[in-house]
mmCIF file of C-alpha atoms in Angstrom:
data_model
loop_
_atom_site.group_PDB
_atom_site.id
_atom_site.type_symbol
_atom_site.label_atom_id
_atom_site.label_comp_id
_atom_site.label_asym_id
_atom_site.label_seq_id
_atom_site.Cartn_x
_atom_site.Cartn_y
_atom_site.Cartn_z
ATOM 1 C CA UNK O 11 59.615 -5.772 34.661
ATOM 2 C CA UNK O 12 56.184 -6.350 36.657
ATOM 3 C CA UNK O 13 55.178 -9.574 35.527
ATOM 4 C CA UNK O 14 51.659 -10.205 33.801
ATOM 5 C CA UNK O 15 50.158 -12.066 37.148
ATOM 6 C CA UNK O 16 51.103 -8.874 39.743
ATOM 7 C CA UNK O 17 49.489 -6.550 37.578
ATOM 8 C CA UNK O 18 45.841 -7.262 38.591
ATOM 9 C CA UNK O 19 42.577 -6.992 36.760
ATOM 10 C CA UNK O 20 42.747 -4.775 33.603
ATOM 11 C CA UNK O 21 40.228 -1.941 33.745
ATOM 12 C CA UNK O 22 40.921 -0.154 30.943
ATOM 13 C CA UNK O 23 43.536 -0.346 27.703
ATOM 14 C CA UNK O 24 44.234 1.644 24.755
ATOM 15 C CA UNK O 25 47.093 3.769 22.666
ATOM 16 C CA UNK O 26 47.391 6.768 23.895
ATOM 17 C CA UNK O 27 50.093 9.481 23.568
ATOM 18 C CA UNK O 28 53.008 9.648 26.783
ATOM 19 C CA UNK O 29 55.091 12.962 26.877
ATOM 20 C CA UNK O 30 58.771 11.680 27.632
ATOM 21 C CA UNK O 31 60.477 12.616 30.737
ATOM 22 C CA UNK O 32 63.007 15.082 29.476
ATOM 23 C CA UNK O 33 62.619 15.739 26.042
ATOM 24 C CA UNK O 34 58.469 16.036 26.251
ATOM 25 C CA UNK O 35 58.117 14.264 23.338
ATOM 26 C CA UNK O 36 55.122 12.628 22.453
ATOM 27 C CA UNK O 37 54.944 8.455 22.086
ATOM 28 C CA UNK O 38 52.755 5.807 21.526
ATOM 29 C CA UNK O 39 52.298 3.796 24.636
ATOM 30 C CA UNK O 40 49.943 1.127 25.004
ATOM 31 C CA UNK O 41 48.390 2.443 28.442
ATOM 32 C CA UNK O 42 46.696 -0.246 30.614
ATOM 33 C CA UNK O 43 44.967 0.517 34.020
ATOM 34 C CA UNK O 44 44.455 -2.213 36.158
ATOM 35 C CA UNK O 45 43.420 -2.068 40.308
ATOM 36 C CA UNK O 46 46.488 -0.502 41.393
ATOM 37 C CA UNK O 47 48.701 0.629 38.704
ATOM 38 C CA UNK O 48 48.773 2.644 35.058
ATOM 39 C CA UNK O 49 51.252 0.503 32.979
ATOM 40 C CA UNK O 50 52.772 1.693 29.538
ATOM 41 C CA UNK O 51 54.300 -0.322 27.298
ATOM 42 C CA UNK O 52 56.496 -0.056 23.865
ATOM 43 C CA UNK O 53 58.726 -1.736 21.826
ATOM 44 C CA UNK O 54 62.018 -1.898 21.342
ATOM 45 C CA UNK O 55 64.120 -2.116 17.991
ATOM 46 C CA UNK O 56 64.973 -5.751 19.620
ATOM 47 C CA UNK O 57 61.579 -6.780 19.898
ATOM 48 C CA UNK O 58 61.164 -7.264 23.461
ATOM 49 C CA UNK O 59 58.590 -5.315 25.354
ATOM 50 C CA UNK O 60 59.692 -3.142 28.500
ATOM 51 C CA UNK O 61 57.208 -0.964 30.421
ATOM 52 C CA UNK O 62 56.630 1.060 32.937
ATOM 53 C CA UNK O 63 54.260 0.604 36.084
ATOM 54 C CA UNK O 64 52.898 4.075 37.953
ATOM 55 C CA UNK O 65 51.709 2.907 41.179
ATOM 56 C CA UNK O 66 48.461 4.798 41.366
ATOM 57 C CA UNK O 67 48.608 4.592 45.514
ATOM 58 C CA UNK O 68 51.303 6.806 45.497
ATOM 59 C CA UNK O 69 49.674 9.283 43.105
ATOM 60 C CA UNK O 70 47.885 12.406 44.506
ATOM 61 C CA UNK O 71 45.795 13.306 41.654
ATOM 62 C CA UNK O 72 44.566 13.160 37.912
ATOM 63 C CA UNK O 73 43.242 15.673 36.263
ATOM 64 C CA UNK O 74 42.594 17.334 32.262
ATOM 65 C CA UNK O 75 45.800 19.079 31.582
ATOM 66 C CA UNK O 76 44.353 20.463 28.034
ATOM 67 C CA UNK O 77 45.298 24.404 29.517
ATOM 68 C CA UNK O 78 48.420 23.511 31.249
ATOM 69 C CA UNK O 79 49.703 22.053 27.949
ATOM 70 C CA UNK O 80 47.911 24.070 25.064
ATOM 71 C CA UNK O 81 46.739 20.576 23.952
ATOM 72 C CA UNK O 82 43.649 18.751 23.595
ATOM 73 C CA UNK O 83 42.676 15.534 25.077
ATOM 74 C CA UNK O 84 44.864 15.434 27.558
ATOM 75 C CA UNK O 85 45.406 14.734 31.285
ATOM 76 C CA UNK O 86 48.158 14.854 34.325
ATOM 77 C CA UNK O 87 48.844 11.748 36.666
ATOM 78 C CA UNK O 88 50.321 13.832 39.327
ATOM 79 C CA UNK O 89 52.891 11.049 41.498
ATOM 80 C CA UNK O 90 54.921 11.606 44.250
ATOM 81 C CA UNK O 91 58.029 11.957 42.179
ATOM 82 C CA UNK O 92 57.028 13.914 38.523
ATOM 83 C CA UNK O 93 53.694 14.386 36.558
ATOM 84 C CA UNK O 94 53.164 12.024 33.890
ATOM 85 C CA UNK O 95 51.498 13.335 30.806
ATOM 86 C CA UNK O 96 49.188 11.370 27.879
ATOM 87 C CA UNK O 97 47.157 12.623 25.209
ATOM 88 C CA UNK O 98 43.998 10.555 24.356
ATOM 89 C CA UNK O 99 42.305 10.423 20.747
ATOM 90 C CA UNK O 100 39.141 12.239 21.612
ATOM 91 C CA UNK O 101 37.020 14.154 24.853
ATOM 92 C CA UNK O 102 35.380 10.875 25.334
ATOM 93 C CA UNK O 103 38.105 8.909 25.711
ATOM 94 C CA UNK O 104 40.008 11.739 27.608
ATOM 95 C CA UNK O 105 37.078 11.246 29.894
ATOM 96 C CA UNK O 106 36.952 7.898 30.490
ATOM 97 C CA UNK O 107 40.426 7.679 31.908
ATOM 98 C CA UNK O 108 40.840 10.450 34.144
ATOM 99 C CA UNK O 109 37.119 9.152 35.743
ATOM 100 C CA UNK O 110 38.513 5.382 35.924
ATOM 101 C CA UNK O 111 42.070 6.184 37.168
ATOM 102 C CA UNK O 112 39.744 8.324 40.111
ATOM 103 C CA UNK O 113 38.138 5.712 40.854
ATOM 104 C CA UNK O 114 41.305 3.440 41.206
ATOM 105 C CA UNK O 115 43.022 6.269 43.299
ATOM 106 C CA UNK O 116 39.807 6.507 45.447
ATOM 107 C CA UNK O 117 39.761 2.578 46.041
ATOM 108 C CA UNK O 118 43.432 2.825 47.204
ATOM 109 C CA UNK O 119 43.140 5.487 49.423
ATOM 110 C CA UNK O 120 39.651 4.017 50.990
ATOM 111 C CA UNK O 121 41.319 -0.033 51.413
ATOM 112 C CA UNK O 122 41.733 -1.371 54.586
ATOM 113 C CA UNK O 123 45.504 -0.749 55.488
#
């Protein structure tokens, strides 16, 4: 697990929806963008915390997946290895996130290497 320091500034946070891997069911996931990554968390019937880190320099795009998936409020981090899917509450918020994890992807790809 990434610990707390290596994650960077946080951006953005909030509960959103993420569709699972294989079955494409929808979860809660507290959702955190920070400078370089899009972190989910959940619990676990133990009580500890495990999440998962996207690193957003190795994504090629974001974008509102409400067609694609017959769904509202949603969007598509498109990574080099599968699409990762979340459903927000509202347009607004749907909004937000696709133009902050943009502007995250468009830092990354503009750094000095």
């Amino acid at each position: 697990m990434m610990k707390s320091r290596d994650r960077g500034k946080v951006l953005l946070n909030s509960y959103l929806q993420k569709r699972s891997k294989i079955l494409h069911q929808w979860n809660p996931r507290l959702c955190v963008l920070t400078e370089k990554y899009l972190i989910t968390y959940k619990e676990k019937i133990d009580g500890k915390t495990s999440s998962k880190a996207i690193n957003l320099s190795e994504c090629s795009s974001v974008k509102n997946s409400d067609k694609a998936l017959n769904k509202e409020y949603t969007f598509e981090v498109v990574h080099k290895d599968r699409s990762h899917f979340f459903v927000c509450n509202d347009k607004i918020t749907q909004e937000e996130w696709i133009r902050e994890i943009k502007k995250v992807m468009n830092n990354l790809q503009n750094a000095p290497k």
